[in-house]
Tab-separated table of C-alpha atoms and ligand atoms in Angstrom:
chain	number	residue	atom	x	y	z
A	1469	MET	CA	-113.260	155.345	9.972
A	1470	SER	CA	-108.856	154.748	10.497
A	1471	PHE	CA	-106.481	152.516	8.925
A	1472	ASP	CA	-105.457	149.453	11.518
A	1473	PHE	CA	-102.290	148.454	10.239
A	1474	GLU	CA	-101.918	146.171	13.126
A	1475	LYS	CA	-104.905	144.054	11.829
A	1476	GLN	CA	-105.328	144.388	7.745
A	1477	SER	CA	-101.868	143.626	4.419
A	1478	HIS	CA	-100.391	145.974	3.490
A	1479	ARG	CA	-97.341	147.399	1.885
A	1480	ARG	CA	-94.716	149.502	3.646
A	1481	LEU	CA	-91.478	151.012	0.802
A	1482	ASN	CA	-88.259	151.102	1.740
A	1483	PRO	CA	-87.184	154.721	1.121
A	1484	LEU	CA	-83.305	153.491	0.671
A	1485	THR	CA	-83.329	151.225	-2.086
A	1486	GLY	CA	-87.690	151.801	-3.505
A	1487	ASP	CA	-88.380	147.966	-2.587
A	1488	TRP	CA	-92.133	147.743	-0.824
A	1489	VAL	CA	-92.451	144.948	1.947
A	1490	LEU	CA	-96.175	143.458	2.228
A	1491	VAL	CA	-97.047	143.508	5.630
A	1492	SER	CA	-100.155	140.653	6.884
A	1493	PRO	CA	-99.957	141.363	10.923
A	1494	GLY	CA	-102.065	137.844	12.312
A	1495	ARG	CA	-100.463	135.556	10.589
A	1496	THR	CA	-97.565	134.252	12.542
A	1497	LYS	CA	-100.794	132.157	13.987
A	1498	ARG	CA	-101.216	129.751	11.514
A	1499	PRO	CA	-99.853	126.600	12.728
A	1500	TRP	CA	-95.985	125.659	12.111
A	1501	LYS	CA	-95.531	122.560	10.796
A	1502	GLY	CA	-92.075	123.480	8.485
A	1503	GLN	CA	-88.141	122.493	9.264
A	1504	THR	CA	-86.962	123.435	13.128
A	1505	GLU	CA	-83.230	124.589	13.175
A	1506	PRO	CA	-81.295	122.281	16.693
A	1507	PRO	CA	-80.644	125.338	19.430
A	1508	SER	CA	-76.776	126.659	18.986
A	1509	PRO	CA	-74.223	123.877	20.864
A	1510	GLU	CA	-73.626	125.601	24.702
A	1511	ASN	CA	-69.668	124.532	26.463
A	1512	VAL	CA	-68.218	126.374	23.527
A	1513	PRO	CA	-64.718	126.433	25.112
A	1514	ALA	CA	-62.603	129.558	25.876
A	1515	TYR	CA	-59.767	127.926	23.638
A	1516	ASP	CA	-60.032	126.169	20.744
A	1517	PRO	CA	-57.048	123.979	19.489
A	1518	GLN	CA	-58.949	123.729	16.027
A	1519	CYS	CA	-59.559	126.747	15.269
A	1520	HIS	CA	-58.142	129.137	12.640
A	1521	MET	CA	-58.648	132.187	14.246
A	1522	CYS	CA	-57.467	130.940	18.269
A	1523	PRO	CA	-54.255	133.021	18.733
A	1524	GLY	CA	-50.795	130.595	18.221
A	1525	ASN	CA	-53.358	128.088	16.468
A	1526	THR	CA	-51.993	128.088	12.289
A	1527	ARG	CA	-54.903	129.270	9.752
A	1528	ALA	CA	-54.986	126.129	6.245
A	1529	SER	CA	-52.905	128.846	4.571
A	1530	GLY	CA	-50.035	127.452	6.793
A	1531	GLU	CA	-49.468	131.044	8.450
A	1532	HIS	CA	-49.251	130.992	12.077
A	1533	ASN	CA	-51.751	133.139	14.501
A	1534	PRO	CA	-49.413	135.678	16.726
A	1535	PRO	CA	-50.350	134.985	20.074
A	1536	TYR	CA	-52.492	138.056	20.359
A	1537	ALA	CA	-54.498	139.705	23.770
A	1538	ARG	CA	-56.604	141.799	21.701
A	1539	THR	CA	-58.364	142.539	18.345
A	1540	PHE	CA	-56.289	140.173	15.385
A	1541	VAL	CA	-56.831	141.253	11.147
A	1542	PHE	CA	-55.698	138.679	8.962
A	1543	GLU	CA	-56.297	138.624	4.812
A	1544	ASN	CA	-58.932	136.049	4.646
A	1545	ASP	CA	-57.267	132.677	3.094
A	1546	TYR	CA	-60.447	131.976	0.886
A	1547	ALA	CA	-60.638	135.819	-0.708
A	1548	ALA	CA	-63.957	135.911	-2.564
A	1549	LEU	CA	-61.589	139.280	-4.066
A	1550	ARG	CA	-58.190	140.137	-5.170
A	1551	LEU	CA	-56.021	142.549	-6.000
A	1552	ALA	CA	-54.027	141.096	-8.635
A	1553	GLY	CA	-54.825	140.173	-12.201
A	1554	GLN	CA	-56.318	141.648	-15.302
A	1555	PRO	CA	-58.526	144.675	-16.078
A	1556	HIS	CA	-61.559	143.196	-17.808
A	1557	GLU	CA	-64.865	144.660	-19.826
A	1558	GLN	CA	-67.804	142.692	-21.732
A	1559	ASN	CA	-70.416	144.242	-23.633
A	1560	LEU	CA	-73.066	142.365	-26.313
A	1561	SER	CA	-74.995	143.872	-27.160
A	1562	GLY	CA	-75.835	144.846	-24.200
A	1563	LEU	CA	-76.847	141.747	-23.041
A	1564	LEU	CA	-73.878	140.230	-21.943
A	1565	VAL	CA	-72.206	142.258	-19.337
A	1566	ALA	CA	-68.613	142.205	-17.129
A	1567	SER	CA	-66.020	143.577	-15.569
A	1568	ALA	CA	-63.800	143.012	-14.073
A	1569	GLU	CA	-63.627	143.171	-10.306
A	1570	ARG	CA	-60.759	143.885	-8.027
A	1571	GLY	CA	-60.375	143.706	-3.552
A	1572	ILE	CA	-59.200	142.740	-0.235
A	1573	CYS	CA	-60.912	140.283	1.485
A	1574	ARG	CA	-60.292	140.141	5.661
A	1575	VAL	CA	-61.138	138.492	8.259
A	1576	VAL	CA	-61.574	140.657	11.839
A	1577	CYS	CA	-61.456	138.432	15.314
A	1578	PHE	CA	-62.314	140.217	18.038
A	1579	SER	CA	-60.885	138.859	21.170
A	1580	PRO	CA	-58.780	136.001	21.093
A	1581	ARG	CA	-61.618	134.723	23.545
A	1582	HIS	CA	-63.012	131.555	21.432
A	1583	ASP	CA	-66.471	131.985	23.534
A	1584	LEU	CA	-67.312	135.172	23.439
A	1585	THR	CA	-69.948	137.138	21.482
A	1586	LEU	CA	-70.074	140.835	20.665
A	1587	ALA	CA	-72.889	140.856	23.338
A	1588	LYS	CA	-70.428	138.977	26.223
A	1589	MET	CA	-67.590	141.303	25.339
A	1590	SER	CA	-67.393	144.686	27.933
A	1591	VAL	CA	-67.839	148.397	26.054
A	1592	ALA	CA	-64.398	148.441	26.554
A	1593	GLU	CA	-63.401	145.050	24.226
A	1594	LEU	CA	-66.339	146.414	22.213
A	1595	ARG	CA	-64.642	149.690	21.817
A	1596	ALA	CA	-61.644	148.041	20.174
A	1597	VAL	CA	-63.072	146.154	17.289
A	1598	VAL	CA	-64.938	149.723	16.111
A	1599	ASP	CA	-61.207	151.040	16.781
A	1600	VAL	CA	-60.302	148.255	14.329
A	1601	TRP	CA	-63.153	148.820	11.817
A	1602	ILE	CA	-62.120	152.811	11.844
A	1603	GLU	CA	-58.323	151.545	11.291
A	1604	GLN	CA	-59.453	149.487	7.955
A	1605	TYR	CA	-61.569	151.596	6.489
A	1606	ARG	CA	-58.948	153.952	6.674
A	1607	SER	CA	-56.280	152.703	5.434
A	1608	LEU	CA	-58.184	149.747	2.816
A	1609	GLY	CA	-59.704	153.283	1.938
A	1610	SER	CA	-57.120	154.844	0.587
A	1611	ASP	CA	-55.596	151.948	-1.763
A	1612	PRO	CA	-56.485	154.105	-4.786
A	1613	THR	CA	-58.237	151.324	-6.065
A	1614	ILE	CA	-61.215	150.024	-3.409
A	1615	ASN	CA	-63.638	152.651	-3.159
A	1616	SER	CA	-66.039	150.424	-1.644
A	1617	VAL	CA	-65.784	149.418	2.181
A	1618	LEU	CA	-67.785	147.204	2.889
A	1619	ILE	CA	-67.512	145.795	7.089
A	1620	PHE	CA	-69.996	143.129	8.356
A	1621	GLU	CA	-70.784	140.222	10.500
A	1622	ASN	CA	-72.367	136.624	9.993
A	1623	ARG	CA	-73.339	135.559	13.392
A	1624	GLY	CA	-74.396	131.635	14.192
A	1625	ALA	CA	-74.575	128.613	12.147
A	1626	MET	CA	-77.850	129.641	10.207
A	1627	MET	CA	-76.441	131.952	8.591
A	1628	GLY	CA	-73.230	130.033	7.256
A	1629	ALA	CA	-70.950	130.534	9.709
A	1630	SER	CA	-69.027	128.074	10.283
A	1631	ASN	CA	-67.036	129.550	13.222
A	1632	PRO	CA	-68.434	130.638	16.443
A	1633	HIS	CA	-64.878	132.470	17.400
A	1634	PRO	CA	-65.942	136.043	17.396
A	1635	HIS	CA	-65.202	137.767	13.924
A	1636	GLY	CA	-66.518	139.984	10.733
A	1637	GLN	CA	-65.232	140.424	8.106
A	1638	ILE	CA	-64.507	143.399	5.578
A	1639	TRP	CA	-64.837	142.820	1.661
A	1640	ALA	CA	-63.504	145.968	-0.030
A	1641	ASN	CA	-63.757	146.220	-3.785
A	1642	THR	CA	-63.539	148.628	-6.486
A	1643	THR	CA	-67.642	149.361	-7.104
A	1644	VAL	CA	-69.275	150.609	-4.566
A	1645	PRO	CA	-72.397	147.114	-4.191
A	1646	ASN	CA	-75.580	146.914	-5.357
A	1647	GLU	CA	-77.117	146.936	-1.861
A	1648	PRO	CA	-74.822	151.010	-0.994
A	1649	ALA	CA	-75.229	151.983	-4.198
A	1650	LYS	CA	-79.390	152.105	-4.364
A	1651	GLU	CA	-79.461	153.481	-1.638
A	1652	GLN	CA	-76.827	156.087	-2.450
A	1653	THR	CA	-79.188	157.097	-5.579
A	1654	SER	CA	-81.748	157.417	-3.014
A	1655	LEU	CA	-80.126	159.088	-0.797
A	1656	LEU	CA	-78.484	161.679	-3.689
A	1657	ALA	CA	-81.820	161.986	-4.713
A	1658	TYR	CA	-83.548	163.130	-1.800
A	1659	GLN	CA	-81.105	165.164	-1.318
A	1660	ARG	CA	-81.207	167.959	-4.917
A	1661	ARG	CA	-85.332	167.451	-4.099
A	1662	HIS	CA	-85.984	167.963	-0.545
A	1663	GLY	CA	-82.286	170.211	0.559
A	1664	SER	CA	-82.266	167.439	3.307
A	1665	CYS	CA	-80.733	164.196	4.147
A	1666	LEU	CA	-83.754	160.907	4.313
A	1667	LEU	CA	-81.913	159.436	7.623
A	1668	CYS	CA	-82.046	162.786	9.087
A	1669	GLU	CA	-85.465	163.222	7.855
A	1670	TYR	CA	-85.885	159.545	8.907
A	1671	TRP	CA	-85.321	160.159	12.302
A	1672	LYS	CA	-87.111	162.685	13.560
A	1673	ILE	CA	-89.992	160.868	12.418
A	1674	GLU	CA	-89.472	157.259	14.666
A	1675	LYS	CA	-87.945	159.380	17.913
A	1676	LYS	CA	-91.705	161.188	17.490
A	1677	GLN	CA	-93.843	158.671	17.417
A	1678	SER	CA	-91.250	155.891	19.573
A	1679	GLN	CA	-93.176	153.309	18.578
A	1680	ARG	CA	-90.450	151.187	16.748
A	1681	LEU	CA	-87.816	152.615	18.559
A	1682	VAL	CA	-85.649	149.731	20.809
A	1683	CYS	CA	-82.689	152.017	22.756
A	1684	GLU	CA	-80.926	154.570	21.984
A	1685	ASN	CA	-77.867	156.173	24.143
A	1686	GLU	CA	-76.429	159.645	23.348
A	1687	GLU	CA	-75.128	159.845	20.089
A	1688	PHE	CA	-76.374	156.338	18.684
A	1689	ALA	CA	-80.378	155.239	18.165
A	1690	ALA	CA	-81.619	151.579	17.047
A	1691	PHE	CA	-85.262	150.605	16.268
A	1692	VAL	CA	-87.215	148.258	13.689
A	1693	PRO	CA	-87.529	150.748	10.270
A	1694	PHE	CA	-91.630	151.048	9.250
A	1695	TRP	CA	-90.325	149.104	6.505
A	1696	ALA	CA	-88.837	146.118	8.287
A	1697	VAL	CA	-88.267	142.788	6.330
A	1698	TRP	CA	-87.015	140.600	8.577
A	1699	PRO	CA	-88.754	139.591	11.688
A	1700	PHE	CA	-86.822	141.030	13.485
A	1701	GLU	CA	-84.541	143.177	11.433
A	1702	THR	CA	-83.358	146.933	13.139
A	1703	ILE	CA	-81.211	149.973	11.458
A	1704	VAL	CA	-78.605	152.006	13.980
A	1705	ILE	CA	-78.165	154.607	12.780
A	1706	SER	CA	-75.866	157.978	14.579
A	1707	LYS	CA	-77.581	160.973	15.870
A	1708	ARG	CA	-75.089	163.619	14.104
A	1709	HIS	CA	-74.982	163.703	10.567
A	1710	PHE	CA	-71.631	161.626	9.277
A	1711	GLY	CA	-70.879	159.671	6.134
A	1712	SER	CA	-68.125	157.279	8.134
A	1713	VAL	CA	-66.544	155.606	11.131
A	1714	ASP	CA	-63.968	157.707	9.745
A	1715	GLU	CA	-65.492	160.424	11.847
A	1716	PHE	CA	-66.759	159.126	14.674
A	1717	SER	CA	-65.948	161.122	17.743
A	1718	ASP	CA	-63.887	159.710	20.755
A	1719	SER	CA	-67.449	159.759	22.228
A	1720	GLU	CA	-68.580	158.531	19.509
A	1721	ARG	CA	-66.539	155.056	19.442
A	1722	ASP	CA	-67.623	154.349	22.930
A	1723	THR	CA	-71.555	155.427	22.141
A	1724	LEU	CA	-71.670	152.721	19.279
A	1725	ALA	CA	-69.613	149.768	21.035
A	1726	ASP	CA	-72.242	150.497	23.865
A	1727	ILE	CA	-75.266	150.457	21.475
A	1728	LEU	CA	-73.933	147.311	19.284
A	1729	ARG	CA	-73.938	145.646	22.947
A	1730	ARG	CA	-77.146	146.131	23.767
A	1731	LEU	CA	-78.845	145.493	21.009
A	1732	THR	CA	-76.685	142.536	20.781
A	1733	SER	CA	-76.913	141.188	24.066
A	1734	GLY	CA	-81.436	142.489	24.141
A	1735	TYR	CA	-81.604	140.040	20.463
A	1736	ASP	CA	-80.061	137.052	22.737
A	1737	LYS	CA	-82.363	137.317	25.732
A	1738	LEU	CA	-85.806	137.187	22.996
A	1739	PHE	CA	-85.563	133.794	22.598
A	1740	GLU	CA	-82.726	132.212	24.991
A	1741	THR	CA	-80.223	131.783	22.702
A	1742	PHE	CA	-77.090	133.040	20.571
A	1743	PHE	CA	-79.077	135.079	18.188
A	1744	PRO	CA	-78.065	134.941	14.796
A	1745	TYR	CA	-78.157	137.315	12.295
A	1746	SER	CA	-75.905	139.482	9.630
A	1747	MET	CA	-74.741	143.084	10.569
A	1748	GLY	CA	-73.101	145.559	8.167
A	1749	PHE	CA	-72.826	149.015	8.026
A	1750	HIS	CA	-73.294	151.289	5.227
A	1751	GLN	CA	-71.214	153.848	4.698
A	1752	ARG	CA	-69.597	156.599	2.031
A	1753	PRO	CA	-67.701	155.353	-0.639
A	1754	THR	CA	-64.162	155.870	-0.632
A	1755	ASP	CA	-64.007	156.882	-3.967
A	1756	GLY	CA	-62.287	160.272	-2.621
A	1757	GLN	CA	-65.527	162.403	-3.208
A	1758	PRO	CA	-67.187	164.092	-0.292
A	1759	HIS	CA	-71.132	162.457	-0.267
A	1760	LEU	CA	-72.735	164.521	1.821
A	1761	GLU	CA	-75.492	163.090	0.795
A	1762	TRP	CA	-74.289	159.521	3.126
A	1763	HIS	CA	-75.669	159.275	6.818
A	1764	PHE	CA	-73.895	155.945	8.895
A	1765	HIS	CA	-75.928	153.340	10.264
A	1766	ALA	CA	-75.537	149.799	10.771
A	1767	HIS	CA	-78.133	147.230	9.593
A	1768	PHE	CA	-79.251	143.441	11.869
A	1769	TYR	CA	-80.984	140.849	8.936
A	1770	PRO	CA	-81.961	138.182	12.077
A	1771	PRO	CA	-83.197	135.006	10.474
A	1772	LEU	CA	-85.586	134.472	13.287
A	1773	LEU	CA	-89.274	134.317	13.852
A	1774	ARG	CA	-90.618	132.893	16.409
A	1775	SER	CA	-88.263	131.178	18.581
A	1776	ALA	CA	-84.468	130.304	18.713
A	1777	ALA	CA	-86.091	127.366	16.572
A	1778	VAL	CA	-88.103	127.903	13.746
A	1779	ARG	CA	-87.470	130.940	11.028
A	1780	LYS	CA	-87.795	133.334	8.729
A	1781	PHE	CA	-87.326	131.605	5.281
A	1782	MET	CA	-87.512	133.994	1.794
A	1783	VAL	CA	-89.481	131.331	-0.883
A	1784	GLY	CA	-92.025	131.309	-3.312
A	1785	TYR	CA	-94.136	134.485	-2.905
A	1786	GLU	CA	-90.281	136.800	-2.046
A	1787	LEU	CA	-88.154	134.886	-3.745
A	1788	LEU	CA	-90.646	135.909	-7.346
A	1789	ALA	CA	-92.827	139.356	-5.896
A	1790	SER	CA	-91.894	140.753	-2.881
A	1791	PRO	CA	-90.669	139.826	0.606
A	1792	GLN	CA	-93.512	139.660	2.974
A	1793	ARG	CA	-93.862	139.675	6.688
A	1794	ASP	CA	-96.219	138.461	9.423
A	1795	ILE	CA	-95.418	140.063	12.892
A	1796	THR	CA	-95.782	143.793	12.702
A	1797	PRO	CA	-92.209	146.205	13.097
A	1798	GLU	CA	-94.153	148.419	15.292
A	1799	ASP	CA	-94.899	143.918	17.418
A	1800	ALA	CA	-91.145	143.090	17.128
A	1801	ALA	CA	-90.244	147.445	18.313
A	1802	ALA	CA	-91.975	145.812	21.323
A	1803	ARG	CA	-90.540	142.397	21.747
A	1804	LEU	CA	-87.511	144.302	21.807
A	1805	ARG	CA	-88.076	147.046	23.965
A	1806	GLU	CA	-88.970	144.453	26.950
A	1807	VAL	CA	-86.204	142.591	26.646
A	1808	ASP	CA	-83.762	145.790	26.685
A	1809	ALA	CA	-85.700	146.794	29.896
A	1810	LYS	CA	-84.851	143.983	31.557
A	1811	SER	CA	-80.904	143.947	31.659
B	1286	ZN	ZN1	-61.224	130.214	18.320
B	1287	ZN	ZN1	-77.755	163.144	7.990
B	1288	ZN	ZN1	-78.278	151.226	4.926
């Protein structure tokens, strides 16, 4: 008898990180008595005089935002990383190991409109955001102290974004952080072993099987990865092999804008809410090396499980042993495909 992935618990390997996820289908049928989250606030105004990102307003630092018309980038007033400071290395018996870390943190306002989201913006407006991301990756990456540029967005109060104004962040620093570093090791090992790219080969399989595909256009595809941890986690990959946003063609700038808009509006339709998520781009470090092993992609990690009010928690077994999911990635992809078809 063939193995039924929809019925029997099993674990799946994430070849990008080497981590395993436990898949336990059917577990969402259990009665829910845990926490529910209040729905996100409706009727957000187009301009909020209290918002530190709206055009013309004053920020906590005392600086004034210009009356910007499209996008606006500023240095984070509460930056987690700064360029100034002394170098320092500590290693006590290989046990108390630390080093000074330098970097730059910026905020990117996607629109002057306080009430918009990526899903509600037009492809042309989103293209302007893509252009800013590319400019920022180039300019930050050209600084010799900056070797990694992480572009990301936390959306929704559930993900810790206290301000609904559409915005993302860029943290650029000297060392490559944990997640992209793990992926880089795997991508490089795969390339050395097989002489090809892990994600190019993986995309061939996803395309053929098509059961985890959510949507695609000429140059990008979005799907629930085989090893997804979060219920409706997705990965967006470029169909062409290249390492970073600064290698985008003119058309890829538009098609990335298109697939991001499609995916985020599908998420909103799934539970008829402003779907919260953390999303970000994984790409080539800016250390001056060619890094041909890197294949540009984006990850979306949304916390919602069954409705706008019920989220997934990473607790218990997940904190102490391994992540676990209840609905299969194939099932999650089918539901996302259904809402995508309605758009
Ligand atoms: Zn605002
Ligand atoms: Zn590739
Ligand atoms: Zn990645």
